[in-house]
Amino acid sequence: MNKWYTNGVFDYKRKNKRKVIRTTVQMIILLVLGFILFHAVFDIKQYAEPDKAQWTNQDGFIALSYFGVARNGTSELISKKRLDQQLKALHDQGYVTISQQDVMDYYKLGKPLPSKALFLSFEDGRNDSSLFAQPLLEKYNYKATILSYANKVGSNESKFLQPKDMLSMMKNGYWELGSNGYRLSYINIFDKEGKLIGVKEENEFKDRADTSYYTHYLMDFIRDENLVPAEHRDEMEARINADYKLMKVIYNKTLGFVPNVYMIMHANIMYNGMNRLVESVNDQNIKAMFGMHFNREGLSLNKSSDSLYNLTRVQPASYWYTNHLLMKISKDTGQKVSFIAGDERRSAKWQLISGAAEFTDNRIALTSVPAGSGMLLLKDIHAANVKLTAELGGHVVGSQSIYVRYDQNKDSFVRVSIEDNSVIVEQKAPGGKVERLLASKLGDKAAERAKQLEVSVSGDQLTVIVDDVQLSLQQISSSIVGGNIALASKASLNNEKDDIYDAVFDNIKVTTVKEDGTEHESLYKNGYVGIEGLISRVKNAINASFDWAIDTF
């Protein structure tokens, strides 16, 4: 047989075999997706009501409200895998979900709640939230409220649940309905130069980086460029009343009723300094239409002394790790929680000094304590001349640090931090103060991705490289002679809403270096090796195929 016929390009049997394999994999994925869709649409399971006779808690409940769920997650939507991990952790801690009626009975009739009570909700009324959360609610026998914007109900916009979907979801007992209001619109928008932009709908107002001020449609008078009301009181009241009236008409027409729960946008403004006249018209409408109102956000705990129309919830960010959520709940409730550690084999090589740490595959996620730091110490490694490389993937607002020559007894170290998208290099000699050696702002594009960091210390020379660019070659104090490797996390003062932070370290590698700076001996590696790397690549390929199937069908 001629070589040109068997060189791979013209080997039709091989090509056909590959096509068969690829088609088979895609068919399997489509069948799995079809099963998930069937499962979500036809509601195979039914919610099992808890035994309320055993409930004795009069101390309150926590409320969590997720923006939405996506298969792999986005900057706003939590991934299904992470949501599963968080709900599992809550279930393992003993949390039981409560219904809207349970909340109302608690406040109106003084009925008790489970010892650890959770009100769970998902905002925005998205199809994907229903699709990916449904199996998890069934898995943990959890009940949740899904909220919607009235102007999206019956709109035929594909990403939002429609009335028939919502009514169907209620039948299995896992879901109740709620509302975020009539629409998500903004008024009194000013750019950074102080120029009035005016009123914009949500789809017109995606990029808010260039704005200095804005507020929600229901939260204020419409104002002019001098912030003077541009409408009279009766005009303001008519405008706000119209939104509530439209909300009531749409829900009654499409669902046959107005949902019982309201979560106003934006949170924390009513009953907190809002214009008295604007607050009054909102208050009257809310109490006339809804059974309860989650007005506040940022605190998870609702006590018996709170108002049914001024309840509070936490909206977990999509980038929160499970220990972040547990740390927040512990802070709000004062209760002890059991943090997750992940891979015990990997975690055994580290000593947790403060905070909580999760070890998964090639990743270490280190969560700080509230208003403090988290710290991990690499055990049994004491070296003066070392090189450490890692990918740092924590959220851009916060501090994730790597220590070399860290001596706990002498309180001395060399520290390199990625802090609020800047590189900070510091040292602390024994008995001395922290001294800053370098502060360098990274580019805007660096904020959107993980940073590859390399820290090398040999003798009194320190080299710092970020994303293959050498930022620093510094001489360090000769009194900082040796010590451990450590990792740290700390929330940023620029994040006023959250004083807990998750530092993320991938593919950590530590080697000794010679005096000339060349690598010598491997001391530690947290990256994939051998079969682990192959498994990771297979998982990525399967995930890519799932994404292809979802996007295509």
Coordinates of C-alpha atoms in Angstrom, one line a residue:
M1 CA 0.0 0.0 0.0
N2 CA 1.3 3.5 -0.9
K3 CA 2.7 5.6 1.9
W4 CA 0.6 8.6 0.8
Y5 CA -2.5 6.5 1.5
T6 CA -1.5 5.6 5.1
N7 CA 0.1 8.8 6.4
G8 CA -2.9 9.8 8.6
V9 CA -4.3 12.5 6.3
F10 CA -5.8 9.8 3.9
D11 CA -6.3 7.1 6.5
Y12 CA -10.1 7.1 6.3
K13 CA -10.6 4.3 8.8
R14 CA -8.8 6.3 11.4
K15 CA -10.7 9.5 10.6
N16 CA -14.0 7.6 10.7
K17 CA -13.1 6.1 14.0
R18 CA -12.4 9.5 15.5
K19 CA -15.7 10.8 14.1
V20 CA -17.5 7.9 15.7
I21 CA -15.8 8.5 19.1
R22 CA -16.6 12.2 19.0
T23 CA -20.2 11.7 17.9
T24 CA -20.6 9.1 20.7
V25 CA -19.3 11.4 23.4
Q26 CA -21.6 14.2 22.1
M27 CA -24.6 11.9 22.1
I28 CA -23.8 10.8 25.7
I29 CA -23.6 14.4 26.8
L30 CA -26.9 15.3 25.0
L31 CA -28.6 12.3 26.8
V32 CA -27.3 13.6 30.1
L33 CA -28.5 17.1 29.4
G34 CA -31.9 15.7 28.2
F35 CA -32.2 13.8 31.5
I36 CA -31.4 17.0 33.5
L37 CA -34.0 18.9 31.5
F38 CA -36.6 16.2 31.8
H39 CA -35.9 16.0 35.5
A40 CA -36.3 19.8 35.9
V41 CA -39.5 20.0 33.7
F42 CA -41.4 17.1 35.0
D43 CA -40.5 17.4 38.7
I44 CA -39.9 13.7 39.4
K45 CA -39.4 14.1 43.2
Q46 CA -41.6 15.7 45.8
Y47 CA -40.5 17.8 48.8
A48 CA -40.8 16.1 52.1
E49 CA -42.2 18.4 54.8
P50 CA -40.2 18.5 58.0
D51 CA -41.6 17.4 61.3
K52 CA -42.4 20.9 62.7
A53 CA -43.5 19.4 66.1
Q54 CA -39.8 19.1 66.9
W55 CA -39.1 22.8 66.3
T56 CA -38.2 24.8 69.4
N57 CA -36.1 27.7 68.1
Q58 CA -37.2 31.2 69.0
D59 CA -33.9 32.9 68.3
G60 CA -34.3 33.6 64.6
F61 CA -33.2 32.3 61.2
I62 CA -30.6 33.1 58.5
A63 CA -31.5 34.1 54.9
L64 CA -29.3 33.6 51.8
S65 CA -30.3 34.9 48.4
Y66 CA -28.2 33.9 45.3
F67 CA -28.2 36.1 42.2
G68 CA -28.5 33.0 40.0
V69 CA -26.9 29.7 39.1
A70 CA -24.9 28.7 36.0
R71 CA -23.3 25.4 35.1
N72 CA -19.7 26.7 35.4
G73 CA -20.4 30.0 37.0
T74 CA -19.8 33.6 35.9
S75 CA -18.8 36.8 37.6
E76 CA -22.3 37.1 38.9
L77 CA -23.8 33.6 38.9
I78 CA -22.6 30.9 41.2
S79 CA -21.5 27.6 39.6
K80 CA -23.7 24.5 40.2
K81 CA -20.7 22.7 41.7
R82 CA -20.0 25.5 44.2
L83 CA -23.7 25.9 45.1
D84 CA -23.8 22.1 45.7
Q85 CA -20.8 22.3 48.0
Q86 CA -22.3 25.3 49.9
L87 CA -25.7 23.6 50.3
K88 CA -24.1 20.4 51.4
A89 CA -22.0 22.3 54.0
L90 CA -25.2 23.9 55.4
H91 CA -27.0 20.6 55.4
D92 CA -24.1 19.0 57.2
Q93 CA -24.2 21.8 59.8
G94 CA -27.8 20.9 60.5
Y95 CA -29.6 23.7 58.6
V96 CA -33.2 23.1 57.6
T97 CA -35.0 25.3 55.1
I98 CA -38.1 27.1 56.1
S99 CA -41.0 28.3 54.0
Q100 CA -42.5 31.8 53.6
Q101 CA -45.4 30.7 55.8
D102 CA -43.0 29.5 58.5
V103 CA -41.4 33.0 58.6
M104 CA -44.8 34.7 58.8
D105 CA -46.0 32.3 61.6
Y106 CA -42.8 33.0 63.5
Y107 CA -43.4 36.8 63.5
K108 CA -47.2 36.9 63.7
L109 CA -48.0 33.9 65.9
G110 CA -44.7 33.2 67.7
K111 CA -44.4 29.7 66.3
P112 CA -40.9 28.2 66.7
L113 CA -38.4 27.4 63.9
P114 CA -35.9 24.5 63.5
S115 CA -32.7 25.0 65.6
K116 CA -30.8 26.0 62.5
A117 CA -33.3 27.7 60.2
L118 CA -32.5 28.8 56.6
F119 CA -34.6 30.9 54.3
L120 CA -33.1 30.2 50.8
S121 CA -33.9 32.2 47.7
F122 CA -32.7 32.9 44.1
E123 CA -33.2 36.3 42.5
D124 CA -33.9 37.5 39.0
G125 CA -36.1 34.6 37.9
R126 CA -33.6 32.9 35.6
N127 CA -34.2 29.7 33.7
D128 CA -30.7 28.4 34.5
S129 CA -31.2 29.0 38.3
S130 CA -34.2 26.7 38.1
L131 CA -32.5 24.1 35.9
F132 CA -29.3 23.8 38.0
A133 CA -30.7 24.3 41.5
Q134 CA -33.6 21.9 41.2
P135 CA -31.5 18.7 41.5
L136 CA -29.7 20.2 44.5
L137 CA -33.0 21.1 46.3
E138 CA -34.0 17.5 45.8
K139 CA -30.7 16.2 47.0
Y140 CA -30.8 18.0 50.3
N141 CA -34.7 18.3 50.6
Y142 CA -34.4 22.0 50.6
K143 CA -37.1 24.5 49.8
A144 CA -36.4 27.8 48.1
T145 CA -38.1 30.9 46.8
I146 CA -37.4 32.1 43.3
L147 CA -37.9 35.8 42.6
S148 CA -38.8 37.6 39.4
Y149 CA -39.2 41.0 37.9
A150 CA -42.8 41.5 36.9
N151 CA -41.9 43.0 33.5
K152 CA -40.0 39.8 32.5
V153 CA -43.0 37.6 33.4
G154 CA -44.8 36.8 30.2
S155 CA -42.2 38.7 28.1
N156 CA -41.0 35.5 26.3
E157 CA -37.3 36.4 27.0
S158 CA -35.7 33.0 26.9
K159 CA -33.4 33.4 29.9
F160 CA -36.3 34.2 32.2
L161 CA -38.8 31.8 33.7
Q162 CA -42.3 32.2 32.3
P163 CA -45.6 31.8 34.2
K164 CA -46.2 28.2 33.2
D165 CA -42.7 27.3 34.4
M166 CA -43.2 29.1 37.7
L167 CA -46.6 27.4 38.3
S168 CA -45.1 24.0 37.4
M169 CA -42.2 24.5 39.8
M170 CA -44.5 25.1 42.7
K171 CA -46.2 21.7 42.3
N172 CA -43.3 19.6 43.6
G173 CA -43.0 21.6 46.9
Y174 CA -39.4 22.6 46.5
W175 CA -40.2 26.1 45.1
E176 CA -42.2 29.2 46.2
L177 CA -42.4 32.4 44.3
G178 CA -41.3 36.0 45.2
S179 CA -40.7 39.3 43.5
N180 CA -37.8 41.7 43.0
G181 CA -40.3 44.4 41.8
Y182 CA -41.6 45.5 38.5
R183 CA -38.3 46.3 36.8
L184 CA -34.6 47.0 37.3
S185 CA -34.1 50.6 36.2
Y186 CA -31.9 53.4 37.5
I187 CA -32.3 57.1 37.9
N188 CA -30.1 60.1 38.8
I189 CA -27.1 58.6 37.1
F190 CA -24.0 60.9 37.1
D191 CA -20.7 60.1 35.3
K192 CA -17.3 60.7 37.0
E193 CA -17.2 64.2 35.7
G194 CA -20.4 65.0 37.5
K195 CA -22.5 65.2 34.3
L196 CA -26.1 64.0 34.6
I197 CA -26.9 61.0 32.4
G198 CA -30.5 60.5 33.6
V199 CA -32.5 57.3 33.5
K200 CA -31.4 54.0 32.1
E201 CA -32.8 50.4 32.0
E202 CA -30.7 47.5 33.3
N203 CA -29.7 46.4 29.8
E204 CA -28.4 49.9 29.0
F205 CA -26.4 50.3 32.2
K206 CA -24.0 47.4 32.2
D207 CA -20.8 49.4 32.6
R208 CA -20.9 51.4 35.8
A209 CA -17.2 52.0 36.2
D210 CA -17.5 55.5 34.7
T211 CA -20.3 56.6 37.0
S212 CA -20.0 58.5 40.3
Y213 CA -23.6 58.1 41.5
Y214 CA -26.9 56.4 40.7
T215 CA -29.9 55.0 42.4
H216 CA -32.8 52.7 41.7
Y217 CA -36.1 53.8 40.1
L218 CA -38.1 53.5 43.4
M219 CA -35.5 55.0 45.7
D220 CA -35.7 58.8 45.2
F221 CA -37.2 61.7 43.3
I222 CA -36.0 62.1 39.8
R223 CA -33.5 65.0 40.1
D224 CA -31.8 67.5 37.9
E225 CA -28.0 68.2 37.4
N226 CA -27.9 70.0 40.7
L227 CA -29.7 67.2 42.5
V228 CA -32.8 69.3 43.0
P229 CA -36.1 67.3 42.5
A230 CA -37.3 67.6 38.9
E231 CA -40.7 66.3 39.8
H232 CA -43.3 67.4 42.3
R233 CA -44.4 65.1 45.1
D234 CA -47.6 64.0 43.3
E235 CA -45.6 63.2 40.2
M236 CA -43.1 61.1 42.2
E237 CA -46.0 59.3 44.0
A238 CA -47.8 58.6 40.7
R239 CA -44.6 57.3 39.1
I240 CA -43.8 54.9 42.0
N241 CA -47.5 53.9 42.4
A242 CA -47.6 53.0 38.7
D243 CA -44.8 50.5 39.1
Y244 CA -46.6 48.7 42.0
K245 CA -49.8 48.8 40.1
L246 CA -48.2 47.3 37.0
M247 CA -46.6 44.6 39.1
K248 CA -49.9 43.7 40.7
V249 CA -51.7 43.6 37.3
I250 CA -49.1 41.4 35.6
Y251 CA -48.8 38.9 38.5
N252 CA -52.5 38.5 38.8
K253 CA -52.9 38.1 35.1
T254 CA -50.1 35.6 34.5
L255 CA -50.0 33.7 37.8
G256 CA -53.4 34.4 39.3
F257 CA -51.8 35.9 42.5
V258 CA -49.2 38.3 43.7
P259 CA -46.1 36.5 45.3
N260 CA -45.9 36.8 49.0
V261 CA -42.2 37.8 49.3
Y262 CA -40.7 41.1 48.1
M263 CA -37.0 41.9 47.9
I264 CA -36.7 45.5 46.9
M265 CA -33.9 46.8 44.7
H266 CA -31.7 48.3 46.0
A267 CA -31.3 47.0 49.5
N268 CA -30.4 49.0 52.6
I269 CA -32.0 52.3 51.5
M270 CA -35.5 52.2 52.9
Y271 CA -35.7 53.0 56.7
N272 CA -32.1 54.1 56.5
G273 CA -32.2 57.8 55.5
M274 CA -34.3 57.6 52.4
N275 CA -36.3 60.7 51.5
R276 CA -39.3 60.5 53.9
L277 CA -41.9 61.1 51.2
V278 CA -40.4 58.5 48.8
E279 CA -40.1 56.0 51.7
S280 CA -43.8 56.5 52.7
V281 CA -45.2 55.7 49.2
N282 CA -43.0 52.6 49.0
D283 CA -43.9 51.5 52.5
Q284 CA -47.7 51.8 51.8
N285 CA -47.5 49.8 48.6
I286 CA -45.3 47.0 50.0
K287 CA -47.5 46.4 53.1
A288 CA -50.6 46.4 51.0
M289 CA -49.3 43.9 48.4
F290 CA -46.8 41.6 50.2
G291 CA -46.7 39.4 53.3
M292 CA -43.1 40.1 54.0
H293 CA -40.2 42.3 52.8
F294 CA -36.5 41.5 52.7
N295 CA -35.3 45.2 52.7
R296 CA -31.8 44.7 53.9
E297 CA -28.7 42.9 52.6
G298 CA -25.3 42.2 54.2
L299 CA -26.4 40.5 57.4
S300 CA -27.8 36.9 57.4
L301 CA -29.5 36.7 60.8
N302 CA -33.1 37.7 61.4
K303 CA -34.1 37.9 65.0
S304 CA -37.6 37.8 66.6
S305 CA -37.2 41.5 67.4
D306 CA -36.9 42.3 63.7
S307 CA -39.8 43.6 61.5
L308 CA -41.5 41.3 59.0
Y309 CA -41.2 44.2 56.5
N310 CA -37.5 45.0 57.2
L311 CA -35.9 41.5 57.0
T312 CA -32.3 41.0 56.0
R313 CA -30.4 38.5 53.8
V314 CA -26.9 37.8 52.5
Q315 CA -26.2 37.6 48.8
P316 CA -23.2 35.3 48.4
A317 CA -20.9 36.4 45.6
S318 CA -20.2 33.9 42.9
Y319 CA -16.5 33.8 43.8
W320 CA -17.1 33.0 47.5
Y321 CA -15.7 29.7 48.5
T322 CA -17.7 27.6 50.9
N323 CA -15.5 28.5 53.9
H324 CA -16.2 32.2 53.1
L325 CA -19.9 31.6 53.5
L326 CA -19.5 29.6 56.6
M327 CA -17.2 32.3 58.1
K328 CA -19.8 34.9 57.3
I329 CA -22.6 32.9 58.9
S330 CA -20.5 32.3 62.0
K331 CA -19.8 36.0 62.2
D332 CA -23.4 36.9 61.9
T333 CA -24.9 34.3 64.3
G334 CA -22.1 33.9 66.8
Q335 CA -22.3 30.1 66.3
K336 CA -19.4 27.8 65.7
V337 CA -19.2 26.1 62.3
S338 CA -17.2 23.2 60.9
F339 CA -15.1 24.4 58.0
I340 CA -14.4 22.2 55.0
A341 CA -10.8 21.1 54.4
G342 CA -11.1 19.2 51.2
D343 CA -8.2 16.8 50.4
E344 CA -6.8 15.8 53.7
R345 CA -3.6 14.3 52.2
R346 CA -2.7 17.7 50.7
S347 CA -3.8 19.7 53.8
A348 CA -1.6 17.5 56.1
K349 CA 1.5 19.2 54.7
W350 CA 0.3 22.6 56.0
Q351 CA -0.3 24.1 59.4
L352 CA -3.3 26.4 59.7
I353 CA -2.4 29.4 61.7
S354 CA -5.7 31.4 61.3
G355 CA -8.7 31.3 59.1
A356 CA -9.9 28.3 57.1
A357 CA -8.3 26.5 54.1
E358 CA -9.7 24.2 51.4
F359 CA -7.4 21.9 49.4
T360 CA -8.9 20.8 46.1
D361 CA -6.8 19.2 43.3
N362 CA -4.0 21.7 42.6
R363 CA -5.7 24.6 44.4
I364 CA -5.5 26.0 47.9
A365 CA -8.3 28.5 48.9
L366 CA -7.4 30.3 52.1
T367 CA -10.2 32.2 53.8
S368 CA -9.4 35.0 56.2
V369 CA -11.2 35.6 59.5
P370 CA -13.5 38.6 59.5
A371 CA -11.5 41.8 59.7
G372 CA -8.4 39.8 60.0
S373 CA -6.1 37.4 58.1
G374 CA -5.9 33.8 57.2
M375 CA -2.5 32.1 57.3
L376 CA -1.0 28.7 56.3
L377 CA 2.5 27.5 57.1
L378 CA 4.2 24.9 55.0
K379 CA 5.5 22.2 57.4
D380 CA 9.0 20.8 57.7
I381 CA 10.6 23.2 55.1
H382 CA 13.2 25.6 56.4
A383 CA 15.3 27.1 53.7
A384 CA 17.1 30.4 53.1
N385 CA 17.5 30.3 49.4
V386 CA 14.3 29.3 47.7
K387 CA 12.2 29.9 44.6
L388 CA 8.4 29.7 44.8
T389 CA 6.0 29.9 41.8
A390 CA 2.2 30.0 41.9
E391 CA -0.8 31.3 40.2
L392 CA -2.8 33.7 42.3
G393 CA -6.5 33.7 41.4
G394 CA -8.4 35.4 44.2
H395 CA -10.8 38.3 43.6
V396 CA -9.1 41.5 42.5
V397 CA -10.2 43.4 45.6
G398 CA -8.2 41.8 48.5
S399 CA -4.8 40.7 49.5
Q400 CA -3.1 37.4 48.9
S401 CA 0.4 37.0 50.1
I402 CA 3.4 34.7 49.9
Y403 CA 6.0 34.7 52.6
V404 CA 9.6 33.4 52.3
R405 CA 12.1 33.2 55.2
Y406 CA 9.2 33.5 57.6
D407 CA 10.5 33.1 61.2
Q408 CA 7.6 33.0 63.7
N409 CA 9.9 33.2 66.7
K410 CA 11.8 36.3 65.4
D411 CA 8.8 37.7 63.7
S412 CA 10.8 38.3 60.5
F413 CA 10.0 37.7 56.9
V414 CA 10.0 38.7 53.2
R415 CA 6.5 39.1 51.9
V416 CA 5.1 39.5 48.4
S417 CA 1.5 40.4 48.0
I418 CA -1.0 40.9 45.2
E419 CA -3.2 43.5 46.8
D420 CA -6.1 45.3 45.0
N421 CA -4.4 44.6 41.7
S422 CA -1.0 45.9 42.8
V423 CA 2.2 44.1 43.7
I424 CA 3.5 44.9 47.2
V425 CA 6.9 43.8 48.3
E426 CA 7.9 44.1 52.0
Q427 CA 10.4 42.9 54.5
K428 CA 10.5 42.7 58.3
A429 CA 13.8 42.3 60.1
P430 CA 13.9 40.7 63.6
G431 CA 12.8 43.4 66.1
G432 CA 12.1 45.9 63.3
K433 CA 9.0 47.3 61.5
V434 CA 7.5 46.3 58.2
E435 CA 9.4 48.0 55.4
R436 CA 8.0 48.4 52.0
L437 CA 10.5 47.7 49.2
L438 CA 8.2 48.0 46.2
A439 CA 4.6 49.0 45.2
S440 CA 3.7 48.5 41.5
K441 CA 0.2 48.8 40.0
L442 CA -0.7 46.0 37.6
G443 CA -2.6 46.8 34.3
D444 CA -6.4 46.6 34.1
K445 CA -6.3 43.4 32.1
A446 CA -4.4 41.7 34.9
A447 CA -7.5 42.3 37.2
E448 CA -9.5 39.9 35.0
R449 CA -7.3 36.8 35.3
A450 CA -5.0 34.8 37.6
K451 CA -1.5 36.2 38.1
Q452 CA 1.6 34.0 37.7
L453 CA 3.9 35.0 40.5
E454 CA 7.5 33.9 41.0
V455 CA 9.5 34.8 44.1
S456 CA 13.2 33.9 44.4
V457 CA 15.5 34.7 47.3
S458 CA 19.2 33.9 47.2
G459 CA 21.6 35.4 49.7
D460 CA 20.5 39.0 50.2
Q461 CA 18.9 39.2 46.7
L462 CA 15.2 39.1 46.1
T463 CA 13.6 38.7 42.6
V464 CA 9.9 39.1 41.9
I465 CA 8.4 38.2 38.5
V466 CA 4.7 38.7 37.7
D467 CA 3.4 37.2 34.4
D468 CA 6.9 36.7 33.1
V469 CA 7.8 40.4 33.7
Q470 CA 10.5 41.1 36.3
L471 CA 9.2 43.8 38.6
S472 CA 11.8 43.8 41.3
L473 CA 15.4 42.9 42.0
Q474 CA 15.9 44.0 45.6
Q475 CA 18.6 43.7 48.3
I476 CA 17.0 42.5 51.5
S477 CA 18.2 42.8 55.1
S478 CA 21.1 40.4 55.9
S479 CA 19.4 39.7 59.3
I480 CA 16.5 37.9 57.6
V481 CA 18.4 34.7 57.1
G482 CA 16.0 31.8 56.9
G483 CA 12.6 30.4 57.8
N484 CA 9.4 28.9 56.4
I485 CA 7.1 29.3 53.5
A486 CA 3.7 30.7 54.3
L487 CA 0.6 31.9 52.6
A488 CA -1.9 34.6 53.7
S489 CA -5.2 36.2 52.9
K490 CA -6.8 39.4 54.0
A491 CA -9.8 41.5 53.0
S492 CA -9.3 44.9 51.5
L493 CA -10.4 48.2 53.2
N494 CA -11.7 49.1 49.8
N495 CA -14.4 46.5 50.1
E496 CA -16.7 48.0 52.7
K497 CA -19.4 45.3 52.3
D498 CA -17.2 42.3 53.0
D499 CA -14.4 41.9 55.6
I500 CA -13.7 38.2 54.6
Y501 CA -11.4 37.3 51.7
D502 CA -10.5 34.1 49.8
A503 CA -6.9 34.0 48.6
V504 CA -6.5 31.4 45.8
F505 CA -3.2 29.6 45.1
D506 CA -2.8 27.2 42.2
N507 CA 0.1 25.0 41.2
I508 CA 2.5 26.0 44.0
K509 CA 6.0 24.8 43.4
V510 CA 9.0 25.4 45.9
T511 CA 12.6 24.6 45.0
T512 CA 15.9 25.4 46.6
V513 CA 18.2 27.7 44.5
K514 CA 22.0 27.9 44.3
E515 CA 23.9 31.1 44.8
D516 CA 23.8 31.8 41.1
G517 CA 20.0 31.7 41.3
T518 CA 19.5 28.3 39.4
E519 CA 17.0 25.8 40.8
H520 CA 18.5 22.9 42.7
E521 CA 16.1 20.6 44.7
S522 CA 12.3 20.4 44.7
L523 CA 10.9 20.9 48.1
Y524 CA 7.1 21.0 47.5
K525 CA 4.7 20.8 44.6
N526 CA 0.9 21.2 44.7
G527 CA 0.4 20.9 40.9
Y528 CA -0.9 18.0 39.0
V529 CA 1.6 15.1 38.4
G530 CA 1.3 12.0 36.2
I531 CA -2.2 10.6 36.1
E532 CA -3.7 13.6 37.9
G533 CA -2.8 15.8 35.0
L534 CA -4.4 13.4 32.5
I535 CA -7.6 13.3 34.6
S536 CA -7.7 17.1 34.8
R537 CA -7.4 17.3 31.0
V538 CA -10.2 14.8 30.5
K539 CA -12.4 16.7 32.9
N540 CA -11.7 19.9 31.0
A541 CA -12.6 18.2 27.7
I542 CA -15.8 16.9 29.1
N543 CA -16.7 20.3 30.5
A544 CA -16.0 21.9 27.1
S545 CA -18.3 19.4 25.5
F546 CA -21.1 20.1 27.9
D547 CA -20.7 23.8 27.2
W548 CA -20.8 23.1 23.5
A549 CA -24.0 21.1 24.0
I550 CA -25.7 23.8 26.1
D551 CA -24.7 26.6 23.7
T552 CA -25.7 24.6 20.6
F553 CA -29.0 23.2 21.9

